[in-house]
């Protein structure tokens, strides 16, 4: 597979170039040059397949020419050290629990796959790779855990000074070794902008090998397709038929997860429509309603991992649809919710069913319920374990979490660098640590 840049100002890149540089040299995002369709026969017995078996078929269809099948199989099977069960929590309402990985959020899937692909390419090169990741909460832990103690790799986690839960921060700041936390005096969009600026800074690029572990990086994004297929497989296994395809509600921030779902649909997954769930940072929902996109300053909400005002994957989505707003509107509906509504869903669902939702999953639940008709069923993505947002989940539902020992918490951590949101400040930290 070859990858083009959404800015269209540079030549096609191999998988190795795309993953090892993260952002294209022209500042665009990489996308597969074509989207291969999986043969229909695959869907005939998908209901009997495991997540790893499904992932292997999807991965080889997309990347089979780039990585040896046996190697790709190891990478895929290694990625899924945990299950992603689909649970019916109310009649016709299914929760895809994406939070059983080591850092309790769906970002483990992308981060674990990416870490293994980067190791695959960096080992024979023998040079140090510096991985930059901006986090709104969950990427930092997932990427940190994915690369922790991997020889030849250093990870720099940029996070905003406010908005992370205690567990989110501890998951990366207490790792130590090759994982360096950097607190940015600003919001998540500032962190994301700094990472992008670092990539197009020729001085920095000349001095050290840097790549991105955000969903900017195509290998964070592609593995997120796998669980959409697996959700469908379990949906069939639970006695549903595929007539018309499934409805899937996605809690969105940077739109990486949604982009992966759209790619899965283009590869042949029968999806009737996607439902975007936003908190009040709803620039994408507004775009769907009006056809006009205007980025906004993010506001802090209870679903903090979705506090994004200028989602970086929008350019990929526009590209996939060749900018056709009406086609986008046919495939994607959007709804946004206030903190109060999200909290009411968390407590309401807990009271009526005993099922605990974290604020992000609750937003997706709300959007699904608003969008489906009485005859329709649907799946929402539960992106984080409720215990990861223990403070708000306990306050809203009254359920308390015993503190479980976290295997990723160590005592000797690297000092946190605190920087102003400027490239000069970031460069200083990066060059001092290498
Ligand atoms: C990152 C994150 C999201 C948003 O996902 P995007 O791919 O950025 O749209 C939703 N929920 C949780 C728990 C997250 O960590």
Short mmCIF file of C-alpha atoms and ligand atoms in Angstrom, two decimals:
data_model
loop_
_atom_site.label_atom_id
_atom_site.label_comp_id
_atom_site.label_asym_id
_atom_site.label_seq_id
_atom_site.Cartn_x
_atom_site.Cartn_y
_atom_site.Cartn_z
CA UNK A 1 0.00 0.00 0.00
CA UNK A 2 1.15 3.51 -0.75
CA UNK A 3 0.05 6.57 1.19
CA UNK A 4 -0.69 10.07 -0.09
CA UNK A 5 -0.73 13.32 1.87
CA UNK A 6 -4.04 15.14 2.35
CA UNK A 7 -2.20 18.35 1.38
CA UNK A 8 -1.23 16.77 -1.92
CA UNK A 9 2.15 18.52 -2.05
CA UNK A 10 4.47 15.53 -1.77
CA UNK A 11 5.03 12.17 -3.41
CA UNK A 12 3.45 8.89 -2.29
CA UNK A 13 5.04 7.25 0.74
CA UNK A 14 5.58 3.60 1.65
CA UNK A 15 4.07 2.24 4.86
CA UNK A 16 7.51 2.48 6.47
CA UNK A 17 7.89 6.17 5.53
CA UNK A 18 4.34 7.00 6.57
CA UNK A 19 4.61 5.39 9.98
CA UNK A 20 8.16 6.51 10.73
CA UNK A 21 7.51 10.17 9.88
CA UNK A 22 3.96 10.40 11.24
CA UNK A 23 3.05 13.63 9.47
CA UNK A 24 3.74 14.08 5.74
CA UNK A 25 6.55 16.56 4.91
CA UNK A 26 3.99 19.02 3.49
CA UNK A 27 2.15 19.08 6.82
CA UNK A 28 -0.72 16.87 5.55
CA UNK A 29 -1.96 13.57 6.97
CA UNK A 30 -1.25 10.26 5.25
CA UNK A 31 -4.11 8.24 3.79
CA UNK A 32 -4.07 4.92 1.91
CA UNK A 33 -3.87 5.57 -1.81
CA UNK A 34 -6.81 3.23 -2.40
CA UNK A 35 -9.17 1.45 -0.04
CA UNK A 36 -9.30 -2.28 -0.87
CA UNK A 37 -12.65 -4.04 -0.51
CA UNK A 38 -12.78 -7.31 1.41
CA UNK A 39 -14.50 -10.12 -0.57
CA UNK A 40 -18.15 -10.72 0.44
CA UNK A 41 -17.37 -14.33 1.39
CA UNK A 42 -15.48 -13.05 4.42
CA UNK A 43 -18.73 -11.81 5.91
CA UNK A 44 -20.43 -15.20 5.56
CA UNK A 45 -18.57 -16.70 8.50
CA UNK A 46 -17.36 -13.58 10.29
CA UNK A 47 -19.73 -14.52 13.12
CA UNK A 48 -17.46 -17.43 14.08
CA UNK A 49 -14.17 -15.52 14.05
CA UNK A 50 -12.10 -14.12 16.94
CA UNK A 51 -11.01 -10.48 17.05
CA UNK A 52 -7.42 -11.47 16.14
CA UNK A 53 -8.53 -13.62 13.20
CA UNK A 54 -10.70 -10.80 11.89
CA UNK A 55 -7.94 -8.25 12.45
CA UNK A 56 -5.48 -10.42 10.54
CA UNK A 57 -7.75 -10.58 7.47
CA UNK A 58 -8.37 -6.80 7.53
CA UNK A 59 -4.67 -6.06 8.11
CA UNK A 60 -3.45 -8.29 5.28
CA UNK A 61 -6.05 -6.85 2.92
CA UNK A 62 -4.67 -3.37 3.61
CA UNK A 63 -0.98 -4.00 4.39
CA UNK A 64 -0.29 -7.50 3.05
CA UNK A 65 2.25 -6.22 0.51
CA UNK A 66 4.20 -4.25 3.10
CA UNK A 67 4.82 -6.67 5.93
CA UNK A 68 5.41 -10.44 5.82
CA UNK A 69 2.12 -12.21 6.64
CA UNK A 70 3.68 -14.19 9.50
CA UNK A 71 5.12 -11.01 11.02
CA UNK A 72 1.82 -9.16 10.57
CA UNK A 73 0.05 -12.03 12.27
CA UNK A 74 2.35 -11.79 15.30
CA UNK A 75 1.80 -8.02 15.48
CA UNK A 76 -1.98 -8.37 15.30
CA UNK A 77 -2.20 -11.23 17.80
CA UNK A 78 0.14 -9.37 20.18
CA UNK A 79 -2.03 -6.25 19.93
CA UNK A 80 -5.15 -8.06 21.13
CA UNK A 81 -4.03 -9.36 24.50
CA UNK A 82 -7.56 -8.55 25.70
CA UNK A 83 -11.14 -9.05 24.51
CA UNK A 84 -13.59 -6.42 23.22
CA UNK A 85 -16.99 -7.81 24.20
CA UNK A 86 -20.32 -6.55 22.86
CA UNK A 87 -23.03 -6.40 25.53
CA UNK A 88 -26.74 -5.74 25.18
CA UNK A 89 -27.46 -3.29 28.00
CA UNK A 90 -31.07 -2.51 27.06
CA UNK A 91 -33.25 -4.13 24.43
CA UNK A 92 -31.62 -3.30 21.08
CA UNK A 93 -28.87 -1.14 22.62
CA UNK A 94 -25.40 -2.68 22.48
CA UNK A 95 -22.23 -1.48 24.19
CA UNK A 96 -18.90 -2.34 22.56
CA UNK A 97 -16.55 -2.45 25.53
CA UNK A 98 -13.27 -1.17 24.22
CA UNK A 99 -11.75 -0.64 27.64
CA UNK A 100 -10.31 -4.00 28.70
CA UNK A 101 -6.75 -3.22 27.62
CA UNK A 102 -3.85 -2.33 29.93
CA UNK A 103 -4.72 1.38 30.27
CA UNK A 104 -8.50 0.89 30.26
CA UNK A 105 -9.35 2.90 27.13
CA UNK A 106 -9.82 2.10 23.44
CA UNK A 107 -6.57 3.87 22.62
CA UNK A 108 -4.71 0.74 23.74
CA UNK A 109 -5.65 -0.89 20.42
CA UNK A 110 -4.08 1.78 18.22
CA UNK A 111 -1.13 2.37 20.53
CA UNK A 112 -0.20 -1.31 20.87
CA UNK A 113 -0.37 -1.92 17.13
CA UNK A 114 1.61 1.25 16.36
CA UNK A 115 4.31 0.41 18.94
CA UNK A 116 4.82 -2.98 17.33
CA UNK A 117 4.97 -1.59 13.79
CA UNK A 118 7.47 1.10 14.83
CA UNK A 119 9.66 -1.53 16.54
CA UNK A 120 9.43 -3.67 13.40
CA UNK A 121 10.89 -0.84 11.32
CA UNK A 122 13.28 0.71 13.86
CA UNK A 123 15.10 -2.48 14.89
CA UNK A 124 16.97 -3.01 11.61
CA UNK A 125 17.68 0.73 11.32
CA UNK A 126 19.50 0.79 14.65
CA UNK A 127 18.82 4.51 15.25
CA UNK A 128 16.89 6.04 18.11
CA UNK A 129 13.30 6.99 17.40
CA UNK A 130 11.62 9.79 19.36
CA UNK A 131 7.87 9.40 19.56
CA UNK A 132 5.81 12.53 20.25
CA UNK A 133 2.25 12.23 21.45
CA UNK A 134 -0.20 14.96 22.44
CA UNK A 135 -2.82 13.63 24.82
CA UNK A 136 -6.22 14.81 25.95
CA UNK A 137 -6.03 12.07 28.57
CA UNK A 138 -5.94 8.52 27.28
CA UNK A 139 -3.36 8.48 24.47
CA UNK A 140 -0.54 9.32 26.87
CA UNK A 141 -1.06 6.23 29.00
CA UNK A 142 -1.75 3.92 26.08
CA UNK A 143 1.27 5.05 24.05
CA UNK A 144 3.49 5.21 27.13
CA UNK A 145 2.55 1.65 28.11
CA UNK A 146 2.86 0.47 24.49
CA UNK A 147 6.47 1.71 24.19
CA UNK A 148 7.64 1.45 27.80
CA UNK A 149 11.18 0.00 27.91
CA UNK A 150 11.19 -0.68 24.17
CA UNK A 151 14.90 -0.35 23.27
CA UNK A 152 15.77 2.46 20.88
CA UNK A 153 12.53 4.39 21.44
CA UNK A 154 11.89 7.50 23.56
CA UNK A 155 8.37 8.76 24.16
CA UNK A 156 7.45 12.38 24.93
CA UNK A 157 3.91 12.87 26.20
CA UNK A 158 2.55 16.42 25.85
CA UNK A 159 -0.48 17.06 28.00
CA UNK A 160 -2.53 20.12 28.95
CA UNK A 161 -2.13 21.47 32.49
CA UNK A 162 -5.82 20.94 33.28
CA UNK A 163 -8.49 18.39 32.43
CA UNK A 164 -6.84 15.00 33.01
CA UNK A 165 -8.13 12.63 35.69
CA UNK A 166 -5.64 11.51 38.31
CA UNK A 167 -5.43 8.01 36.87
CA UNK A 168 -4.91 9.31 33.34
CA UNK A 169 -1.94 11.42 34.44
CA UNK A 170 -0.39 8.69 36.56
CA UNK A 171 -0.56 6.14 33.76
CA UNK A 172 2.20 7.92 31.86
CA UNK A 173 3.92 10.21 34.37
CA UNK A 174 4.88 7.37 36.67
CA UNK A 175 6.35 5.05 34.04
CA UNK A 176 9.83 6.55 34.00
CA UNK A 177 12.60 4.98 31.89
CA UNK A 178 12.07 6.04 28.27
CA UNK A 179 8.74 7.86 28.82
CA UNK A 180 8.99 11.63 29.43
CA UNK A 181 5.98 13.69 30.52
CA UNK A 182 5.73 17.32 29.33
CA UNK A 183 3.06 19.56 30.83
CA UNK A 184 2.00 22.35 28.47
CA UNK A 185 0.57 25.59 29.86
CA UNK A 186 -2.39 25.52 27.53
CA UNK A 187 -5.13 23.22 26.26
CA UNK A 188 -5.10 20.05 24.14
CA UNK A 189 -5.25 21.95 20.87
CA UNK A 190 -2.02 23.74 21.93
CA UNK A 191 -0.38 20.34 22.55
CA UNK A 192 -1.53 19.07 19.19
CA UNK A 193 -0.32 22.23 17.40
CA UNK A 194 3.11 21.94 19.05
CA UNK A 195 3.50 18.36 17.84
CA UNK A 196 2.59 19.40 14.29
CA UNK A 197 5.00 22.35 14.43
CA UNK A 198 7.77 20.07 15.66
CA UNK A 199 7.28 17.85 12.62
CA UNK A 200 7.63 20.57 10.07
CA UNK A 201 10.61 22.18 11.81
CA UNK A 202 13.55 21.26 9.60
CA UNK A 203 16.14 22.01 12.30
CA UNK A 204 14.51 19.54 14.70
CA UNK A 205 13.95 16.95 11.98
CA UNK A 206 17.61 17.24 11.00
CA UNK A 207 18.80 16.80 14.58
CA UNK A 208 16.72 13.80 15.62
CA UNK A 209 14.34 11.20 14.26
CA UNK A 210 10.84 12.09 15.42
CA UNK A 211 7.50 10.49 14.70
CA UNK A 212 3.97 10.91 16.03
CA UNK A 213 1.90 8.45 18.01
CA UNK A 214 -1.32 10.46 17.72
CA UNK A 215 -4.03 9.49 15.30
CA UNK A 216 -2.07 11.73 12.94
CA UNK A 217 -0.06 8.52 12.49
CA UNK A 218 -1.84 6.23 10.05
CA UNK A 219 -0.81 3.14 12.04
CA UNK A 220 -2.67 4.38 15.10
CA UNK A 221 -5.75 4.75 12.95
CA UNK A 222 -5.80 1.61 10.79
CA UNK A 223 -6.00 -0.93 13.66
CA UNK A 224 -9.07 0.85 14.98
CA UNK A 225 -10.92 -0.57 11.98
CA UNK A 226 -10.53 -4.08 13.38
CA UNK A 227 -12.99 -3.73 16.23
CA UNK A 228 -15.75 -2.35 14.01
CA UNK A 229 -15.65 -5.65 12.11
CA UNK A 230 -15.53 -7.56 15.40
CA UNK A 231 -18.53 -5.61 16.72
CA UNK A 232 -20.45 -6.68 13.64
CA UNK A 233 -19.34 -10.29 14.11
CA UNK A 234 -20.66 -10.36 17.68
CA UNK A 235 -23.83 -8.55 16.65
CA UNK A 236 -24.58 -11.38 14.22
CA UNK A 237 -23.64 -14.00 16.79
CA UNK A 238 -26.20 -12.50 19.16
CA UNK A 239 -28.97 -13.38 16.75
CA UNK A 240 -29.29 -10.18 14.72
CA UNK A 241 -29.42 -10.28 10.97
CA UNK A 242 -27.54 -7.80 8.87
CA UNK A 243 -30.48 -6.43 6.89
CA UNK A 244 -29.56 -2.89 6.03
CA UNK A 245 -26.40 -2.87 8.11
CA UNK A 246 -25.65 -1.72 11.65
CA UNK A 247 -25.88 1.70 13.26
CA UNK A 248 -22.80 2.67 15.26
CA UNK A 249 -22.49 5.63 17.62
CA UNK A 250 -18.98 6.98 18.20
CA UNK A 251 -17.97 9.43 20.95
CA UNK A 252 -15.78 11.89 19.07
CA UNK A 253 -12.94 14.28 19.82
CA UNK A 254 -10.21 14.26 17.23
CA UNK A 255 -12.34 12.09 14.91
CA UNK A 256 -9.74 9.33 14.66
CA UNK A 257 -12.12 6.64 15.81
CA UNK A 258 -14.82 7.80 13.39
CA UNK A 259 -12.33 7.94 10.50
CA UNK A 260 -11.38 4.31 11.20
CA UNK A 261 -15.07 3.35 11.16
CA UNK A 262 -15.59 5.10 7.83
CA UNK A 263 -12.58 3.26 6.40
CA UNK A 264 -14.06 -0.04 7.62
CA UNK A 265 -17.31 0.81 5.84
CA UNK A 266 -15.40 1.55 2.64
CA UNK A 267 -13.68 -1.82 2.98
CA UNK A 268 -17.11 -3.43 2.91
CA UNK A 269 -18.42 -3.52 6.48
CA UNK A 270 -22.22 -3.25 6.30
CA UNK A 271 -22.86 -0.05 8.24
CA UNK A 272 -26.22 1.67 7.84
CA UNK A 273 -24.96 4.91 9.34
CA UNK A 274 -22.58 6.36 11.91
CA UNK A 275 -23.77 8.59 14.70
CA UNK A 276 -21.30 11.16 16.02
CA UNK A 277 -21.58 11.92 19.72
CA UNK A 278 -20.10 15.25 20.80
CA UNK A 279 -20.04 17.05 24.12
CA UNK A 280 -20.49 20.84 23.89
CA UNK A 281 -17.27 20.99 21.87
CA UNK A 282 -19.39 20.26 18.85
CA UNK A 283 -17.65 21.82 15.85
CA UNK A 284 -18.19 18.62 13.85
CA UNK A 285 -21.88 18.25 14.74
CA UNK A 286 -22.33 21.87 13.67
CA UNK A 287 -20.56 21.14 10.43
CA UNK A 288 -23.01 18.28 9.79
CA UNK A 289 -25.93 20.61 10.49
CA UNK A 290 -24.73 23.58 8.43
CA UNK A 291 -22.05 22.48 5.97
CA UNK A 292 -19.71 25.06 7.47
CA UNK A 293 -16.77 24.14 9.62
CA UNK A 294 -15.47 26.64 12.13
CA UNK A 295 -12.95 25.52 14.73
CA UNK A 296 -13.67 26.61 18.29
CA UNK A 297 -11.75 27.16 21.50
CA UNK A 298 -12.31 23.98 23.51
CA UNK A 299 -14.30 24.17 26.74
CA UNK A 300 -13.64 21.72 29.58
CA UNK A 301 -16.35 19.10 30.05
CA UNK A 302 -16.95 15.92 32.02
CA UNK A 303 -16.07 13.91 28.88
CA UNK A 304 -12.66 15.55 28.78
CA UNK A 305 -11.02 13.27 26.18
CA UNK A 306 -13.45 14.79 23.67
CA UNK A 307 -12.64 18.43 24.48
CA UNK A 308 -11.28 19.17 21.02
CA UNK A 309 -12.22 22.29 19.09
CA UNK A 310 -10.27 21.64 15.90
CA UNK A 311 -10.25 17.90 15.14
CA UNK A 312 -7.20 16.91 13.14
CA UNK A 313 -8.82 14.00 11.29
CA UNK A 314 -11.48 16.15 9.66
CA UNK A 315 -9.21 16.58 6.63
CA UNK A 316 -9.09 12.80 6.19
CA UNK A 317 -12.88 12.54 6.29
CA UNK A 318 -13.35 15.37 3.80
CA UNK A 319 -10.83 13.67 1.55
CA UNK A 320 -12.56 10.28 1.72
CA UNK A 321 -15.77 11.93 0.56
CA UNK A 322 -14.01 14.26 -1.89
CA UNK A 323 -15.55 17.15 0.05
CA UNK A 324 -19.11 16.05 -0.87
CA UNK A 325 -21.11 17.42 2.06
CA UNK A 326 -24.34 15.68 1.05
CA UNK A 327 -22.64 12.28 0.89
CA UNK A 328 -21.10 12.88 4.32
CA UNK A 329 -24.52 13.81 5.68
CA UNK A 330 -26.02 10.61 4.32
CA UNK A 331 -23.50 8.43 6.19
CA UNK A 332 -23.05 10.41 9.41
CA UNK A 333 -25.53 11.98 11.85
CA UNK A 334 -24.40 14.10 14.79
CA UNK A 335 -25.72 15.06 18.20
CA UNK A 336 -24.17 17.01 21.06
CA UNK A 337 -24.87 16.97 24.79
CA UNK A 338 -24.23 19.10 27.84
CA UNK A 339 -22.50 17.82 30.96
CA UNK A 340 -25.86 17.77 32.70
CA UNK A 341 -27.37 15.50 30.05
CA UNK A 342 -24.33 13.21 30.15
CA UNK A 343 -24.54 12.92 33.93
CA UNK A 344 -28.25 12.20 33.77
CA UNK A 345 -27.58 9.35 31.31
CA UNK A 346 -24.87 7.91 33.58
CA UNK A 347 -27.13 7.85 36.63
CA UNK A 348 -30.30 6.90 34.68
CA UNK A 349 -28.71 3.89 32.96
CA UNK A 350 -27.12 2.76 36.20
CA UNK A 351 -30.42 2.97 38.08
CA UNK A 352 -32.47 1.19 35.43
CA UNK A 353 -30.01 -1.49 34.29
CA UNK A 354 -27.09 -1.62 36.73
CA UNK A 355 -24.70 -0.87 33.86
CA UNK A 356 -21.97 1.68 34.56
CA UNK A 357 -21.05 4.12 31.84
CA UNK A 358 -18.07 6.45 31.82
CA UNK A 359 -18.81 9.99 30.57
CA UNK A 360 -17.57 9.25 27.01
CA UNK A 361 -19.56 6.05 26.61
CA UNK A 362 -22.57 7.84 28.11
CA UNK A 363 -22.35 10.52 25.41
CA UNK A 364 -22.32 7.83 22.72
CA UNK A 365 -25.26 6.09 24.39
CA UNK A 366 -27.25 9.35 24.35
CA UNK A 367 -26.49 10.04 20.70
CA UNK A 368 -27.52 6.52 19.70
CA UNK A 369 -30.79 6.77 21.62
CA UNK A 370 -31.57 10.12 20.05
CA UNK A 371 -30.85 8.89 16.55
CA UNK A 372 -32.49 5.47 16.27
CA UNK A 373 -36.15 4.98 15.51
CA UNK A 374 -38.34 2.60 17.54
CA UNK A 375 -37.70 -0.26 15.07
CA UNK A 376 -33.94 0.20 14.90
CA UNK A 377 -31.18 -1.29 17.03
CA UNK A 378 -27.67 0.05 17.41
CA UNK A 379 -24.21 -0.21 18.90
CA UNK A 380 -22.39 2.51 20.84
CA UNK A 381 -18.68 2.51 21.56
CA UNK A 382 -17.78 2.48 25.25
CA UNK A 383 -14.31 3.99 24.93
CA UNK A 384 -13.13 4.08 28.56
CA UNK A 385 -13.62 1.99 31.69
CA UNK A 386 -15.78 3.81 34.26
CA UNK A 387 -13.05 3.42 36.89
CA UNK A 388 -10.78 5.55 34.74
CA UNK A 389 -13.09 8.47 35.46
CA UNK A 390 -13.70 7.39 39.05
CA UNK A 391 -14.10 10.95 40.34
CA UNK A 392 -17.07 11.82 38.15
CA UNK A 393 -18.59 8.32 37.94
CA UNK A 394 -18.65 8.01 41.74
CA UNK A 395 -20.07 11.49 42.20
CA UNK A 396 -22.86 10.87 39.69
CA UNK A 397 -23.80 7.24 40.42
CA UNK A 398 -22.65 6.79 44.02
CA UNK A 399 -20.58 3.75 43.02
CA UNK A 400 -17.09 3.77 44.48
CA UNK A 401 -14.05 2.01 43.08
CA UNK A 402 -11.55 0.20 45.21
CA UNK A 403 -8.10 1.29 44.18
CA UNK A 404 -6.69 -1.64 42.29
CA UNK A 405 -2.92 -1.90 41.99
CA UNK A 406 -1.97 -0.60 38.57
CA UNK A 407 0.85 -2.58 36.95
CA UNK A 408 1.91 0.55 35.10
CA UNK A 409 2.54 2.65 38.18
CA UNK A 410 6.14 2.73 39.38
CA UNK A 411 7.75 5.02 41.86
CA UNK A 412 10.83 6.27 40.03
CA UNK A 413 9.44 8.52 37.34
CA UNK A 414 11.10 11.05 35.13
CA UNK A 415 10.64 14.66 36.21
CA UNK A 416 7.79 16.40 34.46
CA UNK A 417 8.94 19.26 32.25
CA UNK A 418 6.56 22.24 32.32
CA UNK A 419 6.63 24.42 29.24
CA UNK A 420 4.84 27.38 27.71
CA UNK A 421 2.94 26.46 24.52
CA UNK A 422 5.77 27.44 22.15
CA UNK A 423 7.88 25.40 19.76
CA UNK A 424 11.06 26.97 21.17
CA UNK A 425 10.22 25.66 24.64
CA UNK A 426 9.42 22.19 23.30
CA UNK A 427 12.65 22.04 21.29
CA UNK A 428 14.66 22.84 24.37
CA UNK A 429 13.15 19.91 26.29
CA UNK A 430 13.57 17.50 23.39
CA UNK A 431 17.20 18.35 22.72
CA UNK A 432 18.10 18.26 26.43
CA UNK A 433 16.68 14.74 26.79
CA UNK A 434 18.51 13.18 23.89
C1 LIG B 1 -9.62 9.91 22.73
C2 LIG B 1 -10.94 9.53 23.28
C3 LIG B 1 -12.14 9.78 22.58
C4 LIG B 1 -12.17 10.52 21.27
O1 LIG B 1 -11.65 9.74 20.22
P1 LIG B 1 -11.16 10.43 18.84
O2 LIG B 1 -10.58 9.33 18.05
O3 LIG B 1 -10.13 11.46 19.25
O4 LIG B 1 -12.34 11.07 18.24
C5 LIG B 1 -13.33 9.31 23.12
N1 LIG B 1 -13.35 8.67 24.32
C6 LIG B 1 -12.23 8.43 25.03
C7 LIG B 1 -12.34 7.73 26.34
C8 LIG B 1 -10.98 8.85 24.55
O5 LIG B 1 -9.87 8.61 25.24
#
